[in-house]
Amino acid sequence: MPTKALWDDGRLCYGGDWNPEQWPPDVWREDVALMHAAGVNLVTVGVFAWSRLEPEPGRYTLDWLDDVLDLLHSGGIRAALATPTASPPPWFSLRHPDALPLTADGVRLHHGSRDTYCAAAPAYRDAARSIAEVLAARYAHHPALALWHVHNEYGTTCHCPHAETAFRHWLTTRYGDLDALNDAWVTSFWSQHYSDWAQVGTPRATQYLANPGQLLDFRRFWSDTLLSAYTEQRDLLRAANPAVPVTTNYVLGDWVPVDHARWAREVDLVAIDHYPSATDLGGEEQTAFAADLARGSARHGAGRPVPWLLMESAPNQIHTAGRMHTKEPGRMIRHSLAHVARGSAGVMFFQWRAPAGGAERFHSAVVSHAGPDTRVFREAADLGAALGRLAGTAPGRVQAAVAIAYDAASGWALRHPGMPRDGLDHPGEAAAVHRALWHAGVTADVVPPGAPLDGARLLVLPALYLASDATVDWVRRHVHGGGHLLVTWLSGVADEHARVRLGGYPGAYRDLLGVRVEEFHPLADDEHVPLTGGGTGRIWSETVHPAGAETVSAYAGGVPAGRPAITRNRVGDAYAWYVSTRPDDDTYRRLLTEAARLAGVAPACPGAPEGVEAVRRHDGVLYLLNHTDRPQRVPAAGFELLTGAAVDGELTVAPGGVAVVREETP
Ligand code: GAL
C-alpha cells in the first residue's frame, strides 16, 4: 500500500481536470490563483496531452509540464498526474494502422477523436508503456505528485486480428481445451461446434442472433485485457516510487466491458466519474446509487478496503436528452456532498476551465467561457470552503445493513439478443431497489457477489441473472448464517456461462425461496398487471408455484392471474422473499421497508422527514441533505460542522441545503 496517501492529512480532495496544454502560461498563473480562491487542492493534469508530450515518435517535450508541476507545487496544489494513453496522437495512427480498432462490422476507425486504438495491439501497448515510463522517470519524485491517474475511462473493444489472437489465447487459458469451450458456449446449438482453435474468433457481425456464451466471454476478455493495460502502467509507475498511489477513473454503466469490482483489487483508490442523466429527483437517486456502488467496489471488491473518490462530475450543466440541463443553484453542492456523505474522499470536476474549441467546448466548467465572475465559480468556492470545514471526516465509513448485489457480467448477459424481452437491465433493477430503500431512508451497500457480508442483515439480488456455484454458495451462507434475502425476477436463472439452470426458475435459488417458476410472461412497456393488496407490477410477470413459501401478494390480472407474485419463505429465523415482477414505486418501497424492518434494519435517521436524505457514518458524523424547497427540521444533537453551531435536539436544514452534524448524545 502506498505510503503517501492523499487523504492522510485529513483533507478532502478538491479540484478537477485541468488542461494547461490548451492555454498559454499567463492563463496557468491565473488558474492557480483562482484554484486558491476556490479552495482547490488537487488537479488532474496531462490526461489527454500525449501529442504535446511526444509530438513525434520518441521526441519528448516535457518542459511545459515541468513548469506546470512546479507552478502547482509552489501554489500548494497537488497533482494527479495522468498518463495520456486514452488519446494517441495522429502520428501514432499513421505509423501503426494495425493498432486502429476494427468494429464488429469490420469498419476500421481513424483518429480524429479520442480512444481510437486497440488495447490488444502490441504497438499501442508499447507506445503506452513508453510514454508512461518517460513520465515516471521524470516525475515520480516531483513534490507536487500526489496520485498517478492512469489513462482515462478504460472501456473500448476491438475485433482486429490482434484482438482475435488475444481472445483465443484468453479462451485457452480459461477453458484449457476446446471440449470445455464447446460445452460452455453450448455450440451443439446451430451447428457451432468448434473442432480447431483457429475457428474460434471474436463475435463479429453475423447473420442472425449471436452465441450468448461467446458474447459474454468477449466482454470478460476485454475487461481482463484492459485491466492488464492498466496494471502494466501501474507497475512501472509504482516501481519508480512505491509511495505514490495509482488509480484509473471508472466510467459506470453496463455498456462498458469492464468489471469494475474486479478491478478494485488492482487500484489504490477507486475513482468514479459520475454524470447523472436525470434532471428531477432522479438525479439525486442516481447520485446516491453511484456513490454506494463505488463504495461497495472499494470496500468489498478489493480484498482489502481502499478509499474511493468522485474523480469527475459536472460543475454545472449536464448534457442529457439532447440538450444541456442547468444544475439549479445549490444542486451542485448538494450532489457533491452526497458523494462525500457516502464516503468519497473528495470532489473532483470535469473540467476546471472550458476550452475555446474542441469537441467538449460547451461542457460545463468551473471557469466557464464567461470567466470566473459567475454563479458557478462562486458556488465552487463555497463548496471548497465547505469541504475545508469537513477536513478530518474523510474517507469515513458508512453505516449500512442492507447489501444489494451488483454484477457486471449479469448486466452484460441481460443485454444479449434472444432474451425473453428487450430492455432487461440489471443495473436498472439494482438502482430500482436502491431507490426504494433511499426513499425509505435506508442506506444500502452495493456489492459484488462474493463480498464479505458481515454487517448485512438483508441481501437483495436484483435481476442477478448469472449465478456461478460460488455465487450460489455465497447466498446460501448468508441465509444459513441467519441473514434475510430478497430475490427479484430473473435472478439465478443461468450459470456463469449464461446456460439456463434447468428444473424451473430461478434455478439457483428455488429451494431457498420455496418457489418454482414454470413460465415467464414479459409485459409490454406500457402494460401493468394489478396485484392483490394494491399496487401493480410491470415489465415482467411469471407463473409462480409455491413450494413451501407463503404468498404475500398475487397477480390480480394478466396471464398469471390468481398465482403468487410476491412470496416469502421462512428459513430459520429469517425470510427469503421472491418478487416475480417489478412493483410500482410505492409498492416496492413498502415491500422493501417491510423486508428491512423484519431483518432489523432501521432508516439512517428515523425522524428525518420525506425529502431529506440522511447518511450516518461510523465516525459519528450524520449528513443531512434537504432535497425539498422548504426548510426541514431533523432530530439531531452535536455540532453542525459547516456552521460550527451547536445542535441541541433538533436542526433546521435550509431548502436545498446540507447539514453535517458531528453527533454527541445530549
Ligand atoms: C468523461 C470523460 C471526460 C469528459 C467527460 C464529459 O466521461 O472522462 O474526459 O469527456 O466525460 O462529461
XYZ file of C-alpha atoms and ligand atoms in Angstrom:
678
model
C 0.000 0.000 0.000
C 1.448 3.412 -0.901
C 2.623 5.493 1.992
C 1.941 8.909 0.532
C -1.832 8.633 0.659
C -3.697 11.708 -0.476
C -6.105 11.675 2.381
C -3.505 11.216 5.132
C -3.534 14.903 6.042
C -7.272 14.666 6.769
C -8.239 16.999 3.941
C -10.896 16.123 1.438
C -9.601 16.230 -2.135
C -10.997 19.066 -4.200
C -10.338 20.048 -7.789
C -10.741 18.544 -11.215
C -9.325 18.006 -14.686
C -7.068 20.870 -15.646
C -5.731 21.167 -19.189
C -2.866 23.677 -19.216
C -1.776 22.274 -22.594
C -4.740 24.164 -24.068
C -3.614 27.541 -22.692
C -0.626 29.922 -22.569
C 1.326 30.265 -19.282
C -0.362 33.506 -18.189
C -3.642 31.586 -18.035
C -1.920 28.886 -15.931
C -0.962 31.500 -13.371
C -4.450 32.936 -13.354
C -5.833 29.417 -12.954
C -3.646 28.606 -9.968
C -4.704 31.877 -8.301
C -8.354 31.008 -8.983
C -7.842 27.489 -7.658
C -6.624 29.035 -4.430
C -9.662 31.257 -4.279
C -11.900 28.209 -4.742
C -10.105 26.068 -2.151
C -8.809 23.572 -4.737
C -6.046 21.236 -3.559
C -5.769 18.544 -6.271
C -5.894 18.687 -10.081
C -5.627 16.036 -12.764
C -3.115 17.118 -15.396
C -1.981 15.695 -18.695
C -4.911 13.359 -19.227
C -5.157 13.962 -22.996
C -1.799 15.649 -23.552
C 0.062 12.916 -25.461
C 0.633 14.946 -28.639
C 2.055 17.813 -26.543
C 4.293 15.443 -24.576
C 5.514 13.397 -27.539
C 4.944 15.418 -30.706
C 6.935 12.900 -32.775
C 7.738 9.294 -32.012
C 10.386 9.222 -29.311
C 10.818 13.008 -29.096
C 9.549 14.238 -25.749
C 8.699 17.841 -24.905
C 8.207 17.958 -21.181
C 9.417 21.434 -20.277
C 5.920 22.828 -20.176
C 4.814 20.047 -17.814
C 7.842 20.729 -15.593
C 6.664 24.340 -15.361
C 3.069 23.312 -14.687
C 4.010 20.923 -11.886
C 6.419 23.438 -10.362
C 3.727 26.084 -10.503
C 1.239 23.783 -8.802
C 3.759 22.894 -6.144
C 4.628 26.499 -5.429
C 0.891 27.162 -5.190
C 0.406 24.306 -2.718
C -1.796 22.316 -5.106
C -1.225 18.603 -5.576
C -1.199 16.864 -8.935
C -2.963 13.719 -10.050
C -0.612 13.204 -12.958
C -2.283 11.296 -15.758
C -0.734 9.080 -18.374
C -2.175 10.324 -21.670
C -2.775 6.922 -23.202
C -6.510 7.368 -23.857
C -5.721 9.599 -26.798
C -2.803 8.596 -29.024
C -1.561 11.351 -31.367
C -2.251 11.256 -35.120
C 1.349 10.176 -35.837
C 0.699 7.019 -33.863
C -2.307 6.035 -36.002
C -0.469 6.695 -39.253
C 2.575 4.789 -38.126
C 0.624 1.829 -36.744
C -2.544 1.384 -38.787
C -2.796 -2.154 -37.433
C -3.377 -0.656 -33.963
C -6.519 1.171 -35.049
C -9.708 -0.503 -33.836
C -11.902 -2.668 -36.014
C -15.625 -2.748 -35.261
C -17.730 -5.906 -35.249
C -18.859 -4.910 -38.767
C -15.263 -4.796 -39.986
C -15.010 -0.999 -40.144
C -11.573 0.425 -39.295
C -11.839 3.582 -37.152
C -9.475 6.511 -37.637
C -8.097 9.188 -35.397
C -9.995 12.454 -35.104
C -11.497 11.916 -31.659
C -10.041 10.054 -28.670
C -9.907 6.399 -27.555
C -9.115 5.247 -31.080
C -6.703 2.352 -30.566
C -6.853 -1.364 -29.969
C -5.627 -2.124 -26.455
C -4.598 -5.615 -27.612
C -2.304 -4.246 -30.348
C 1.372 -4.622 -29.387
C 2.288 -1.257 -30.961
C -0.289 0.541 -28.818
C 0.828 -1.202 -25.659
C 4.489 -0.454 -26.380
C 3.781 3.208 -27.049
C 1.602 3.486 -23.926
C 4.288 1.920 -21.753
C 6.965 4.161 -23.251
C 5.183 7.425 -22.531
C 4.270 6.199 -19.033
C 7.915 5.281 -18.427
C 9.085 8.713 -19.521
C 6.634 10.376 -17.143
C 7.581 8.015 -14.325
C 11.301 8.689 -14.781
C 10.808 12.433 -14.803
C 8.094 12.992 -12.197
C 7.900 10.044 -9.784
C 9.576 12.128 -7.092
C 8.200 15.526 -8.022
C 6.927 17.162 -4.825
C 3.589 18.082 -6.457
C 2.824 14.474 -7.371
C 0.143 13.008 -5.119
C -1.523 10.413 -7.359
C -0.919 8.673 -10.669
C -4.041 8.733 -12.797
C -3.549 6.072 -15.448
C -5.380 6.567 -18.755
C -8.988 7.738 -18.752
C -12.120 5.608 -18.547
C -10.890 2.324 -19.983
C -13.766 0.835 -21.966
C -13.009 0.179 -25.631
C -13.222 -3.103 -27.555
C -11.895 -4.202 -30.931
C -12.199 -7.111 -33.373
C -8.881 -6.740 -35.242
C -6.522 -9.682 -35.781
C -4.524 -8.707 -32.652
C -7.711 -8.764 -30.611
C -8.745 -12.070 -32.133
C -5.423 -13.717 -31.327
C -5.523 -12.361 -27.783
C -9.130 -13.524 -27.344
C -8.212 -17.042 -28.450
C -5.292 -17.064 -26.057
C -7.530 -15.856 -23.219
C -10.031 -18.619 -24.031
C -7.368 -21.326 -23.971
C -6.354 -20.146 -20.527
C -9.955 -20.057 -19.357
C -11.090 -23.392 -20.782
C -7.941 -25.446 -21.283
C -9.429 -27.438 -24.142
C -11.985 -26.989 -26.867
C -14.408 -29.514 -25.356
C -14.822 -27.275 -22.325
C -15.387 -24.233 -24.533
C -17.920 -26.094 -26.709
C -19.721 -27.161 -23.580
C -19.726 -23.681 -22.011
C -20.955 -21.995 -25.180
C -23.457 -24.798 -25.984
C -22.123 -24.987 -29.543
C -24.274 -28.049 -30.203
C -26.924 -25.424 -30.983
C -26.976 -24.168 -34.625
C -24.007 -26.241 -35.715
C -21.465 -24.046 -33.986
C -19.197 -26.839 -32.737
C -15.507 -25.840 -32.913
C -13.033 -28.543 -33.906
C -9.944 -26.304 -34.027
C -8.946 -23.222 -32.018
C -8.311 -21.406 -35.309
C -12.087 -21.445 -35.905
C -12.794 -19.502 -32.727
C -12.991 -15.737 -33.152
C -14.443 -12.581 -31.711
C -18.221 -12.154 -32.085
C -18.146 -10.325 -35.434
C -21.304 -9.180 -37.201
C -23.193 -12.325 -38.148
C -26.384 -13.194 -39.956
C -28.723 -13.725 -37.014
C -28.539 -13.980 -33.190
C -25.010 -14.385 -31.842
C -23.921 -17.011 -29.322
C -24.517 -15.746 -25.746
C -21.527 -17.581 -24.244
C -19.224 -16.066 -26.852
C -20.648 -12.574 -26.308
C -20.203 -12.868 -22.563
C -16.643 -14.146 -22.759
C -15.738 -11.416 -25.250
C -16.654 -8.807 -22.630
C -14.818 -10.651 -19.885
C -11.805 -10.889 -22.177
C -11.874 -7.134 -22.744
C -12.249 -6.442 -19.050
C -9.116 -8.517 -18.390
C -7.215 -7.110 -21.380
C -7.916 -3.521 -20.434
C -7.004 -4.361 -16.857
C -3.642 -5.699 -17.992
C -3.103 -2.468 -19.974
C -3.708 -0.630 -16.701
C -1.613 -2.881 -14.459
C 1.423 -2.778 -16.724
C 1.428 1.011 -16.471
C 0.697 0.870 -12.755
C 3.609 -1.461 -12.132
C 6.148 0.733 -13.823
C 4.813 3.862 -12.111
C 4.897 2.080 -8.774
C 8.398 0.818 -9.373
C 9.563 4.409 -9.894
C 8.202 5.446 -6.489
C 6.193 2.952 -4.418
C 4.969 5.722 -2.106
C 2.649 7.277 -4.675
C -0.817 5.739 -5.074
C -2.022 4.710 -8.532
C -5.546 4.620 -9.924
C -7.649 4.920 -13.057
C -11.098 6.502 -13.333
C -14.134 4.294 -13.983
C -16.992 5.146 -16.272
C -20.093 3.432 -14.885
C -22.719 1.575 -16.902
C -23.275 -1.856 -18.399
C -22.151 -0.706 -21.869
C -18.556 -0.674 -20.614
C -16.752 -4.007 -20.950
C -15.136 -3.556 -17.563
C -15.897 -5.420 -14.363
C -15.080 -2.565 -12.006
C -15.452 -4.588 -8.831
C -12.726 -6.983 -10.022
C -10.563 -4.033 -10.995
C -10.809 -2.719 -7.444
C -8.187 -5.277 -6.420
C -5.650 -3.531 -8.622
C -6.108 0.128 -7.684
C -5.034 2.073 -4.604
C -8.167 4.202 -4.854
C -11.466 3.500 -6.610
C -12.181 6.569 -8.746
C -15.524 7.083 -10.487
C -16.851 9.622 -12.940
C -20.488 10.466 -12.438
C -22.877 12.464 -14.554
C -26.493 11.777 -13.539
C -28.787 11.764 -16.558
C -31.997 12.555 -14.670
C -32.815 16.200 -14.126
C -35.526 15.734 -11.488
C -35.137 13.967 -8.117
C -33.852 11.041 -10.176
C -30.527 12.925 -10.284
C -30.234 12.647 -6.505
C -31.283 8.983 -6.597
C -28.657 8.244 -9.264
C -26.021 10.105 -7.271
C -26.681 8.050 -4.144
C -26.643 4.799 -6.122
C -23.376 5.602 -7.922
C -21.722 6.544 -4.642
C -22.874 3.359 -2.920
C -21.695 1.314 -5.893
C -18.260 2.943 -5.773
C -18.046 2.379 -2.031
C -19.113 -1.254 -2.456
C -16.355 -1.912 -5.012
C -13.794 -0.079 -2.947
C -14.639 -1.780 0.282
C -15.692 -5.219 -0.830
C -14.242 -5.795 -4.286
C -10.681 -5.106 -3.407
C -9.867 -7.895 -0.994
C -8.683 -5.042 1.229
C -10.653 -1.836 1.783
C -9.412 1.053 -0.365
C -10.809 4.586 -0.356
C -12.891 5.933 -3.214
C -13.104 9.313 -4.874
C -15.534 11.102 -7.146
C -12.940 11.793 -9.847
C -15.203 13.605 -12.317
C -18.538 15.354 -12.059
C -20.137 18.322 -13.802
C -19.826 21.683 -12.039
C -22.965 22.815 -13.787
C -24.816 21.629 -16.850
C -25.184 18.040 -17.919
C -25.883 17.138 -21.499
C -28.796 14.743 -21.497
C -31.820 14.077 -23.705
C -30.493 16.250 -26.496
C -29.587 19.404 -24.594
C -27.746 20.955 -21.700
C -29.609 20.944 -18.396
C -28.537 23.519 -15.835
C -27.957 22.443 -12.251
C -30.011 24.984 -10.391
C -28.310 26.964 -7.572
C -27.303 24.734 -4.684
C -27.705 21.480 -6.556
C -24.075 21.038 -7.497
C -23.055 21.438 -3.851
C -25.746 19.010 -2.716
C -24.714 16.397 -5.279
C -21.066 16.827 -4.352
C -21.689 16.479 -0.632
C -23.960 13.495 -1.265
C -20.885 11.704 -2.627
C -18.818 12.809 0.364
C -21.584 11.659 2.724
C -21.398 8.217 1.160
C -17.660 8.011 1.656
C -15.964 9.810 -1.232
C -12.524 11.165 -0.316
C -13.452 14.424 -2.030
C -14.982 16.045 -5.081
C -13.388 16.491 -8.494
C -14.873 18.152 -11.544
C -14.596 17.749 -15.222
C -13.442 20.354 -16.007
C -11.617 23.260 -14.450
C -11.593 25.670 -17.443
C -13.816 25.434 -20.519
C -11.800 25.163 -23.756
C -12.399 27.626 -26.568
C -12.684 24.805 -29.089
C -12.653 21.057 -29.404
C -15.459 18.549 -29.074
C -16.328 19.422 -25.459
C -16.162 23.225 -25.789
C -19.647 23.594 -24.306
C -19.199 21.120 -21.453
C -19.656 22.830 -18.100
C -16.550 24.045 -16.281
C -15.703 25.770 -13.018
C -14.206 28.617 -15.051
C -16.661 28.919 -17.915
C -16.369 30.844 -21.179
C -17.684 33.832 -19.208
C -14.654 33.733 -16.859
C -14.632 33.432 -13.069
C -17.220 36.122 -12.297
C -20.089 33.646 -12.383
C -22.590 31.899 -10.174
C -20.901 28.572 -10.900
C -17.458 29.782 -9.809
C -18.908 31.305 -6.630
C -20.684 28.041 -5.828
C -17.456 26.138 -6.480
C -15.687 28.431 -3.997
C -18.494 27.856 -1.478
C -18.060 24.128 -1.930
C -14.293 24.483 -1.441
C -14.919 26.296 1.837
C -17.437 23.646 2.942
C -15.023 20.816 2.160
C -12.356 22.643 4.160
C -14.678 22.613 7.182
C -15.226 18.883 6.760
C -11.492 18.104 6.967
C -10.952 15.130 9.204
C -14.151 13.374 8.132
C -12.754 11.581 5.089
C -12.800 8.877 3.947
C -15.301 7.796 6.581
C -17.151 4.509 6.698
C -20.880 4.481 6.125
C -23.334 2.570 8.284
C -25.376 0.236 6.054
C -27.081 -3.031 6.933
C -28.589 -3.860 3.522
C -26.436 -5.189 0.684
C -27.587 -5.062 -2.943
C -25.675 -7.436 -5.209
C -24.332 -5.933 -8.405
C -22.596 -7.983 -11.055
C -21.180 -6.544 -14.282
C -21.483 -9.857 -16.139
C -25.198 -10.207 -15.281
C -25.717 -6.748 -16.744
C -23.950 -7.749 -19.962
C -25.832 -11.050 -20.242
C -29.266 -9.477 -19.851
C -28.479 -7.304 -22.890
C -27.931 -10.313 -25.133
C -30.214 -10.805 -28.101
C -32.765 -13.579 -27.808
C -33.763 -12.817 -24.219
C -37.483 -13.093 -23.356
C -37.780 -9.337 -23.524
C -35.714 -6.400 -24.747
C -34.524 -3.767 -22.306
C -33.654 -6.125 -19.445
C -31.392 -4.166 -17.202
C -29.547 -5.487 -14.157
C -28.042 -2.095 -13.178
C -31.510 -0.566 -13.630
C -33.083 -3.196 -11.364
C -30.331 -2.712 -8.764
C -30.959 1.033 -8.962
C -34.736 0.479 -8.546
C -34.158 -1.474 -5.319
C -31.699 1.158 -4.136
C -34.177 3.935 -4.972
C -36.970 2.272 -2.995
C -34.669 1.945 0.011
C -33.353 5.502 -0.466
C -36.901 6.829 -0.269
C -37.422 4.750 2.860
C -34.312 6.353 4.399
C -32.432 3.040 4.491
C -28.761 3.089 3.473
C -27.517 0.216 1.338
C -24.142 -1.061 0.199
C -23.976 -2.103 -3.451
C -21.569 -5.034 -3.529
C -20.192 -7.615 -5.931
C -21.210 -11.263 -5.421
C -18.775 -12.889 -3.035
C -18.224 -9.721 -0.991
C -17.971 -10.127 2.778
C -21.489 -9.646 4.167
C -20.566 -9.292 7.815
C -22.693 -6.221 8.512
C -25.586 -7.039 6.139
C -28.816 -8.256 7.669
C -30.665 -8.193 4.334
C -29.160 -9.220 0.991
C -31.009 -8.263 -2.212
C -30.399 -9.934 -5.577
C -31.927 -7.645 -8.229
C -32.250 -9.496 -11.566
C -28.893 -11.082 -10.762
C -29.231 -13.302 -13.813
C -25.946 -15.215 -13.646
C -25.236 -17.482 -10.702
C -21.963 -19.385 -10.577
C -21.750 -22.133 -7.976
C -19.593 -19.767 -5.922
C -22.306 -17.091 -6.016
C -24.975 -19.606 -5.002
C -22.780 -20.724 -2.160
C -22.278 -17.101 -1.052
C -26.041 -16.518 -0.956
C -26.635 -19.765 0.925
C -24.009 -18.954 3.521
C -25.664 -15.598 4.128
C -29.116 -17.156 4.607
C -27.939 -20.118 6.656
C -25.997 -17.694 8.817
C -29.321 -16.029 9.716
C -29.368 -13.292 7.051
C -32.553 -12.261 5.244
C -32.744 -12.465 1.446
C -34.847 -10.770 -1.221
C -34.547 -12.093 -4.764
C -36.151 -10.478 -7.792
C -37.199 -11.978 -11.133
C -34.536 -13.335 -13.476
C -32.026 -13.864 -10.676
C -30.220 -17.200 -10.638
C -31.773 -18.276 -13.933
C -28.441 -19.020 -15.640
C -24.975 -20.173 -14.661
C -21.787 -18.140 -15.223
C -21.742 -19.154 -18.916
C -25.320 -17.897 -19.387
C -26.588 -21.507 -19.648
C -30.045 -21.878 -18.147
C -30.224 -23.782 -14.852
C -32.913 -26.394 -15.522
C -35.857 -27.676 -13.492
C -37.785 -24.392 -13.147
C -36.681 -20.846 -12.488
C -34.991 -19.309 -10.539
C -32.842 -22.400 -10.812
C -30.140 -21.478 -8.349
C -32.409 -20.260 -5.553
C -35.611 -22.340 -5.832
C -35.062 -24.214 -2.604
C -34.083 -21.149 -0.554
C -37.119 -19.259 -1.833
C -39.555 -22.170 -1.660
C -40.944 -21.488 -5.149
C -40.777 -22.945 -8.631
C -41.397 -20.760 -11.658
C -42.916 -22.542 -14.601
C -43.151 -19.768 -17.212
C -42.169 -16.172 -17.873
C -44.751 -13.666 -19.142
C -42.863 -10.497 -20.080
C -45.028 -7.384 -20.282
C -45.115 -4.623 -22.877
C -43.583 -1.268 -21.945
C -46.967 0.306 -21.206
C -48.508 -2.780 -19.582
C -49.275 -3.076 -15.859
C -50.684 -6.070 -14.020
C -52.727 -5.472 -10.859
C -51.550 -7.112 -7.639
C -53.780 -8.181 -4.776
C -53.435 -5.870 -1.812
C -52.982 -2.899 -4.161
C -50.239 -1.805 -6.484
C -49.202 -3.057 -9.881
C -46.367 -4.928 -11.497
C -44.682 -4.006 -14.756
C -42.017 -5.208 -17.200
C -42.328 -8.849 -16.178
C -44.672 -11.485 -14.722
C -44.379 -15.214 -14.135
C -46.294 -18.366 -13.276
C -45.011 -18.991 -9.755
C -45.783 -22.220 -7.872
C -45.245 -22.036 -4.121
C -43.141 -24.907 -2.799
C -43.095 -24.004 0.866
C -43.285 -20.206 0.553
C -46.310 -18.163 1.632
C -47.955 -15.741 -0.793
C -47.564 -12.087 0.150
C -49.380 -10.766 -2.882
C -50.809 -12.381 -6.005
C -51.448 -11.368 -9.602
C -54.976 -9.994 -9.903
C -54.831 -9.933 -13.704
C -52.697 -10.826 -16.680
C -51.695 -14.323 -17.733
C -50.723 -15.482 -14.220
C -53.922 -14.112 -12.568
C -54.507 -15.825 -9.240
C -50.936 -17.055 -8.877
C -48.401 -15.635 -6.397
C -46.494 -12.517 -7.435
C -44.542 -11.899 -4.228
C -43.748 -14.668 -1.750
C -41.682 -15.234 1.340
C -40.189 -18.373 2.743
C -39.125 -18.902 6.309
C -35.531 -20.137 6.578
C -34.601 -20.487 10.236
C -35.453 -17.141 11.790
C -35.063 -15.233 8.538
C -37.199 -14.639 5.463
C -36.294 -15.339 1.860
C -38.529 -13.178 -0.350
C -39.233 -13.670 -4.025
C -40.512 -10.808 -6.187
C -41.583 -12.019 -9.636
C -42.440 -8.643 -11.186
C -41.283 -5.049 -10.905
C -43.683 -3.472 -8.378
C -44.656 0.178 -8.858
C -42.537 2.592 -6.823
C -44.858 2.858 -3.801
C -45.397 -0.874 -3.585
C -41.689 -1.543 -3.936
C -40.873 0.970 -1.260
C -43.408 -0.559 1.134
C -42.183 -4.057 0.373
C -38.513 -3.231 0.915
C -39.273 -1.240 4.045
C -41.062 -4.268 5.434
C -38.316 -6.684 4.408
C -35.736 -4.370 6.013
C -37.836 -3.964 9.163
C -38.221 -7.723 9.601
C -34.456 -8.019 9.134
C -33.986 -5.489 11.939
C -32.789 -2.660 9.695
C -33.935 0.873 10.546
C -33.680 4.095 8.497
C -30.408 6.024 8.955
C -32.208 8.854 10.743
C -35.677 7.661 11.766
C -37.053 11.168 12.416
C -35.891 12.711 9.112
C -38.825 13.995 7.035
C -39.550 12.871 3.476
C -37.160 14.568 1.043
C -34.258 14.717 3.490
C -31.505 12.247 2.670
C -29.661 11.078 5.764
C -26.390 9.149 5.852
C -24.865 8.086 9.119
C -21.203 7.251 9.363
C -19.203 5.110 11.723
C -17.118 8.146 12.649
C -20.137 9.707 14.370
C -20.971 12.115 11.559
C -24.524 12.485 10.238
C -25.055 14.015 6.788
C -28.457 15.572 6.065
C -29.310 16.700 2.537
C -32.539 18.586 2.050
C -33.816 17.895 -1.465
C -37.016 19.891 -0.942
C -37.694 23.593 -1.427
C -38.803 24.043 2.191
C -36.805 24.229 5.433
C -36.858 20.816 7.134
C -36.498 20.009 10.816
C -34.496 16.939 11.763
C -33.774 15.485 15.206
C -30.032 15.672 15.905
C -27.593 16.603 18.634
C -23.959 17.666 18.487
C -22.168 20.236 16.303
C -23.006 21.286 12.790
C -19.635 21.245 11.053
C -20.405 23.652 8.187
C -21.525 26.471 10.508
C -19.884 25.445 13.782
C -23.255 25.835 15.529
C -24.260 23.619 18.433
C -27.263 21.401 17.706
C -29.435 20.727 20.662
C -32.002 18.071 19.829
C -33.233 19.496 16.531
C -31.773 21.127 13.453
C -33.334 23.022 10.561
C -31.828 22.220 7.168
C -32.314 25.045 4.662
C -34.260 24.410 1.418
C -31.888 22.604 -0.945
C -29.211 22.783 1.750
C -26.895 20.394 3.533
C -26.038 19.998 7.209
C -23.295 17.816 8.640
C -23.589 17.017 12.316
C -20.854 15.579 14.464
C -23.161 13.716 16.770
C -22.967 13.876 20.517
C -25.581 12.454 22.801
C -27.220 15.358 24.670
C -15.973 11.729 -19.006
C -14.555 11.814 -19.546
C -14.106 13.258 -19.646
C -15.148 14.082 -20.334
C -16.453 13.948 -19.572
C -17.562 14.759 -20.174
O -16.570 10.510 -19.230
O -13.656 11.108 -18.740
O -12.883 13.321 -20.341
O -15.300 13.634 -21.636
O -16.847 12.601 -19.597
O -18.746 14.609 -19.424
